Amino acid sequence: MAINWFPGHMAKTRREIKENLKLVDAIIEIRDARIVRSSKNPDIDDLCGNKPRIILLNKSDLSEEKVTKEWIRALSKDNIRVLTVNCITGEGLKSIKAVVNELLQEKHERKKAKGIVNITDRVMVVGIPNVGKSSFINKVAKSSIAKTGDRPGVTRSRQWIKTKIGIELMDTPGILWPKLESEETQLNLAFTGAIKDEVMDIEELALKLVERLQDKYPQKLMERYKLKELSETPLDNMDNIGRKRGAVIARGEIDYNRVAVMLLDEFRGGKIGHISLETP
């Protein structure tokens, strides 16, 4: 199932990130805690270089806690901190300011030595589509999402956003990368909604999801859809789920579109359970 989705504005965003990097003190990179590897744009490392970075594992309420802790240990480095957050409820976001201060401690000390007391840290927010960037910004911004005006060297359309946590954010549109190499990455992004459903066959996508869940989380799949047992064949399991949910049309045939929409919605909403599709 080949999936590639790289609209023209994403190439433009990549250029903007590179051009505006010199204007920020640090990077906040948001990933999906369920697919930590797949929701990392491989271009980000090259674009951001050695800039201090905070990786926010968003939707951590939907992932398996044990696996998420493994990811935190695996990703943490000298200039990279990793936090689990929920950008809808705001859980974990209060820790960000202290982590920014820690990462930029030397820079702050240099400024204070020059007599600069009021220090405002500027941070660029990056991430793939539908990973929670807008929710994050809305949660930490003031209610009006106040703009502080253009800075030197920034295009007229680029605005800085004040926040409740004492930093200014530069937002960037969500970007994927030109070629998604592995089918696993393609599917993980599609399962979680990072790629628009409209550009793919959602019935085939849902069948792939059933196949993945019956392999990694068979008990959760059975419990959610009240199945006494699972077949080895994903299509048979999808049929049984359809019958359990009454997605049956004329002559007892399964309404696969209805089953597909339901499966994807319930997975994305966490109704099937805490699921991590990748481990470090």
C-alpha positions as a Python dict, from the first residue, in 0.01 Angstrom:
ca = {
    (1, 'M'): (0, 0, 0),
    (2, 'A'): (211, 288, -130),
    (3, 'I'): (141, 622, 40),
    (4, 'N'): (323, 946, -32),
    (5, 'W'): (180, 1287, 45),
    (6, 'F'): (406, 1590, 11),
    (7, 'P'): (207, 1898, -97),
    (8, 'G'): (400, 2196, -230),
    (9, 'H'): (357, 2402, 87),
    (10, 'M'): (562, 2143, 278),
    (11, 'A'): (868, 2210, 64),
    (12, 'K'): (820, 2582, 133),
    (13, 'T'): (792, 2515, 507),
    (14, 'R'): (1119, 2321, 501),
    (15, 'R'): (1294, 2626, 353),
    (16, 'E'): (1132, 2857, 608),
    (17, 'I'): (1245, 2642, 900),
    (18, 'K'): (1603, 2655, 774),
    (19, 'E'): (1592, 3030, 716),
    (20, 'N'): (1430, 3118, 1052),
    (21, 'L'): (1636, 2886, 1270),
    (22, 'K'): (1885, 3161, 1354),
    (23, 'L'): (1604, 3362, 1513),
    (24, 'V'): (1521, 3107, 1783),
    (25, 'D'): (1694, 2982, 2097),
    (26, 'A'): (1550, 2631, 2098),
    (27, 'I'): (1321, 2387, 1919),
    (28, 'I'): (1007, 2214, 2042),
    (29, 'E'): (947, 1905, 1832),
    (30, 'I'): (612, 1735, 1880),
    (31, 'R'): (571, 1364, 1807),
    (32, 'D'): (292, 1112, 1851),
    (33, 'A'): (367, 889, 2151),
    (34, 'R'): (206, 592, 1975),
    (35, 'I'): (441, 611, 1677),
    (36, 'V'): (749, 791, 1807),
    (37, 'R'): (979, 678, 1527),
    (38, 'S'): (733, 723, 1241),
    (39, 'S'): (620, 1068, 1361),
    (40, 'K'): (975, 1199, 1351),
    (41, 'N'): (1052, 1385, 1032),
    (42, 'P'): (1407, 1269, 949),
    (43, 'D'): (1481, 1614, 803),
    (44, 'I'): (1443, 1775, 1147),
    (45, 'D'): (1781, 1653, 1277),
    (46, 'D'): (1959, 1803, 976),
    (47, 'L'): (1758, 2124, 985),
    (48, 'C'): (1794, 2185, 1359),
    (49, 'G'): (2156, 2077, 1399),
    (50, 'N'): (2276, 2126, 1757),
    (51, 'K'): (1999, 2363, 1865),
    (52, 'P'): (1867, 2272, 2211),
    (53, 'R'): (1552, 2068, 2160),
    (54, 'I'): (1256, 1950, 2362),
    (55, 'I'): (1072, 1650, 2222),
    (56, 'L'): (711, 1639, 2336),
    (57, 'L'): (553, 1295, 2315),
    (58, 'N'): (196, 1406, 2264),
    (59, 'K'): (-110, 1182, 2301),
    (60, 'S'): (80, 992, 2569),
    (61, 'D'): (-259, 917, 2725),
    (62, 'L'): (-322, 691, 2423),
    (63, 'S'): (11, 506, 2429),
    (64, 'E'): (136, 221, 2646),
    (65, 'E'): (307, 380, 2949),
    (66, 'K'): (587, 124, 2972),
    (67, 'V'): (683, 169, 2606),
    (68, 'T'): (667, 549, 2633),
    (69, 'K'): (915, 541, 2924),
    (70, 'E'): (1149, 332, 2707),
    (71, 'W'): (1130, 600, 2438),
    (72, 'I'): (1214, 875, 2689),
    (73, 'R'): (1531, 690, 2791),
    (74, 'A'): (1626, 623, 2429),
    (75, 'L'): (1580, 981, 2302),
    (76, 'S'): (1721, 1186, 2592),
    (77, 'K'): (2064, 1343, 2526),
    (78, 'D'): (2274, 1636, 2652),
    (79, 'N'): (2089, 1898, 2449),
    (80, 'I'): (1762, 1705, 2406),
    (81, 'R'): (1495, 1664, 2672),
    (82, 'V'): (1187, 1445, 2634),
    (83, 'L'): (851, 1510, 2801),
    (84, 'T'): (518, 1329, 2787),
    (85, 'V'): (224, 1563, 2732),
    (86, 'N'): (-140, 1583, 2640),
    (87, 'C'): (-184, 1895, 2432),
    (88, 'I'): (-564, 1881, 2461),
    (89, 'T'): (-583, 1876, 2843),
    (90, 'G'): (-254, 2057, 2901),
    (91, 'E'): (-106, 1777, 3111),
    (92, 'G'): (274, 1802, 3124),
    (93, 'L'): (296, 2145, 2959),
    (94, 'K'): (384, 2330, 3281),
    (95, 'S'): (722, 2156, 3283),
    (96, 'I'): (833, 2311, 2955),
    (97, 'K'): (951, 2649, 3089),
    (98, 'A'): (1181, 2486, 3347),
    (99, 'V'): (1327, 2258, 3081),
    (100, 'V'): (1386, 2553, 2845),
    (101, 'N'): (1565, 2735, 3129),
    (102, 'E'): (1780, 2429, 3193),
    (103, 'L'): (1875, 2389, 2825),
    (104, 'L'): (1952, 2762, 2786),
    (105, 'Q'): (2119, 2815, 3125),
    (106, 'E'): (2458, 2918, 2984),
    (107, 'K'): (2294, 3160, 2740),
    (108, 'H'): (2092, 3315, 3022),
    (109, 'E'): (2401, 3356, 3238),
    (110, 'R'): (2587, 3532, 2956),
    (111, 'K'): (2298, 3775, 2911),
    (112, 'K'): (2271, 3843, 3283),
    (113, 'A'): (2646, 3912, 3294),
    (114, 'K'): (2582, 4185, 3035),
    (115, 'G'): (2310, 4334, 3253),
    (116, 'I'): (2015, 4191, 3059),
    (117, 'V'): (1751, 4102, 3318),
    (118, 'N'): (1429, 4051, 3122),
    (119, 'I'): (1509, 3751, 2906),
    (120, 'T'): (1256, 3622, 2656),
    (121, 'D'): (1326, 3284, 2504),
    (122, 'R'): (1209, 3224, 2149),
    (123, 'V'): (1123, 2874, 2043),
    (124, 'M'): (1027, 2722, 1709),
    (125, 'V'): (755, 2457, 1709),
    (126, 'V'): (792, 2180, 1452),
    (127, 'G'): (620, 1852, 1377),
    (128, 'I'): (436, 1647, 1119),
    (129, 'P'): (67, 1712, 1038),
    (130, 'N'): (-199, 1622, 1294),
    (131, 'V'): (52, 1556, 1571),
    (132, 'G'): (-95, 1824, 1799),
    (133, 'K'): (97, 2144, 1720),
    (134, 'S'): (-212, 2363, 1700),
    (135, 'S'): (-352, 2217, 2022),
    (136, 'F'): (-19, 2278, 2195),
    (137, 'I'): (2, 2640, 2082),
    (138, 'N'): (-360, 2713, 2170),
    (139, 'K'): (-309, 2564, 2515),
    (140, 'V'): (4, 2760, 2607),
    (141, 'A'): (-89, 3083, 2428),
    (142, 'K'): (-292, 3359, 2586),
    (143, 'S'): (-661, 3335, 2511),
    (144, 'S'): (-630, 3578, 2221),
    (145, 'I'): (-321, 3401, 2087),
    (146, 'A'): (-151, 3741, 2105),
    (147, 'K'): (101, 3829, 1837),
    (148, 'T'): (406, 4028, 1940),
    (149, 'G'): (489, 4162, 1597),
    (150, 'D'): (748, 4090, 1333),
    (151, 'R'): (1111, 4052, 1431),
    (152, 'P'): (1402, 4168, 1215),
    (153, 'G'): (1472, 3924, 938),
    (154, 'V'): (1131, 3759, 959),
    (155, 'T'): (893, 3775, 665),
    (156, 'R'): (588, 3996, 715),
    (157, 'S'): (363, 3693, 752),
    (158, 'R'): (577, 3538, 1026),
    (159, 'Q'): (445, 3624, 1370),
    (160, 'W'): (557, 3545, 1723),
    (161, 'I'): (305, 3411, 1970),
    (162, 'K'): (314, 3499, 2340),
    (163, 'T'): (244, 3219, 2585),
    (164, 'K'): (140, 3168, 2944),
    (165, 'I'): (473, 2997, 3017),
    (166, 'G'): (698, 3295, 2946),
    (167, 'I'): (835, 3207, 2605),
    (168, 'E'): (753, 3322, 2252),
    (169, 'L'): (668, 3063, 1990),
    (170, 'M'): (725, 3059, 1617),
    (171, 'D'): (473, 2825, 1461),
    (172, 'T'): (545, 2628, 1144),
    (173, 'P'): (302, 2426, 930),
    (174, 'G'): (318, 2050, 972),
    (175, 'I'): (556, 1886, 727),
    (176, 'L'): (618, 1535, 610),
    (177, 'W'): (915, 1444, 393),
    (178, 'P'): (927, 1385, 16),
    (179, 'K'): (954, 1005, 26),
    (180, 'L'): (821, 777, 297),
    (181, 'E'): (1063, 487, 271),
    (182, 'S'): (903, 196, 457),
    (183, 'E'): (550, 63, 438),
    (184, 'E'): (543, 44, 818),
    (185, 'T'): (609, 419, 845),
    (186, 'Q'): (347, 492, 580),
    (187, 'L'): (87, 284, 759),
    (188, 'N'): (167, 421, 1106),
    (189, 'L'): (123, 776, 981),
    (190, 'A'): (-199, 682, 806),
    (191, 'F'): (-338, 491, 1106),
    (192, 'T'): (-294, 796, 1330),
    (193, 'G'): (-432, 1048, 1080),
    (194, 'A'): (-108, 1226, 985),
    (195, 'I'): (-197, 1159, 621),
    (196, 'K'): (-540, 1261, 499),
    (197, 'D'): (-785, 973, 466),
    (198, 'E'): (-900, 1120, 135),
    (199, 'V'): (-573, 1029, -39),
    (200, 'M'): (-593, 656, 38),
    (201, 'D'): (-818, 352, 37),
    (202, 'I'): (-949, 356, 395),
    (203, 'E'): (-1097, 7, 369),
    (204, 'E'): (-754, -135, 289),
    (205, 'L'): (-603, 85, 560),
    (206, 'A'): (-848, -45, 821),
    (207, 'L'): (-772, -402, 716),
    (208, 'K'): (-401, -332, 771),
    (209, 'L'): (-486, -189, 1114),
    (210, 'V'): (-674, -505, 1208),
    (211, 'E'): (-375, -710, 1093),
    (212, 'R'): (-140, -502, 1311),
    (213, 'L'): (-364, -512, 1617),
    (214, 'Q'): (-430, -885, 1599),
    (215, 'D'): (-53, -931, 1597),
    (216, 'K'): (44, -680, 1870),
    (217, 'Y'): (-269, -637, 2082),
    (218, 'P'): (-500, -935, 2017),
    (219, 'Q'): (-662, -922, 2362),
    (220, 'K'): (-755, -557, 2330),
    (221, 'L'): (-902, -616, 1986),
    (222, 'M'): (-1112, -906, 2119),
    (223, 'E'): (-1229, -714, 2425),
    (224, 'R'): (-1328, -401, 2234),
    (225, 'Y'): (-1532, -586, 1973),
    (226, 'K'): (-1652, -872, 2198),
    (227, 'L'): (-1488, -1143, 1988),
    (228, 'K'): (-1447, -1483, 2152),
    (229, 'E'): (-1146, -1563, 1935),
    (230, 'L'): (-948, -1422, 1645),
    (231, 'S'): (-903, -1577, 1305),
    (232, 'E'): (-558, -1586, 1147),
    (233, 'T'): (-706, -1394, 855),
    (234, 'P'): (-749, -1017, 908),
    (235, 'L'): (-1042, -1004, 665),
    (236, 'D'): (-1230, -1265, 868),
    (237, 'N'): (-1170, -1059, 1183),
    (238, 'M'): (-1289, -745, 1007),
    (239, 'D'): (-1602, -930, 895),
    (240, 'N'): (-1669, -1045, 1251),
    (241, 'I'): (-1620, -692, 1385),
    (242, 'G'): (-1865, -567, 1122),
    (243, 'R'): (-2127, -821, 1227),
    (244, 'K'): (-2081, -739, 1596),
    (245, 'R'): (-2138, -371, 1519),
    (246, 'G'): (-2432, -431, 1282),
    (247, 'A'): (-2248, -304, 975),
    (248, 'V'): (-2436, -542, 746),
    (249, 'I'): (-2613, -453, 423),
    (250, 'A'): (-2823, -650, 172),
    (251, 'R'): (-2779, -1028, 160),
    (252, 'G'): (-2571, -1025, 474),
    (253, 'E'): (-2273, -851, 313),
    (254, 'I'): (-2041, -639, 529),
    (255, 'D'): (-2042, -261, 483),
    (256, 'Y'): (-1664, -233, 474),
    (257, 'N'): (-1658, 144, 445),
    (258, 'R'): (-1863, 179, 760),
    (259, 'V'): (-1645, -73, 945),
    (260, 'A'): (-1328, 103, 824),
    (261, 'V'): (-1441, 446, 939),
    (262, 'M'): (-1547, 305, 1277),
    (263, 'L'): (-1220, 114, 1331),
    (264, 'L'): (-1000, 410, 1245),
    (265, 'D'): (-1205, 652, 1456),
    (266, 'E'): (-1199, 422, 1758),
    (267, 'F'): (-827, 354, 1727),
    (268, 'R'): (-746, 725, 1694),
    (269, 'G'): (-971, 808, 1987),
    (270, 'G'): (-804, 554, 2214),
    (271, 'K'): (-1119, 345, 2252),
    (272, 'I'): (-939, 20, 2170),
    (273, 'G'): (-696, 85, 2456),
    (274, 'H'): (-344, 215, 2527),
    (275, 'I'): (-150, 119, 2217),
    (276, 'S'): (211, 178, 2109),
    (277, 'L'): (278, 67, 1754),
    (278, 'E'): (656, 112, 1786),
    (279, 'T'): (923, 38, 2046),
    (280, 'P'): (1277, 185, 2062),
}
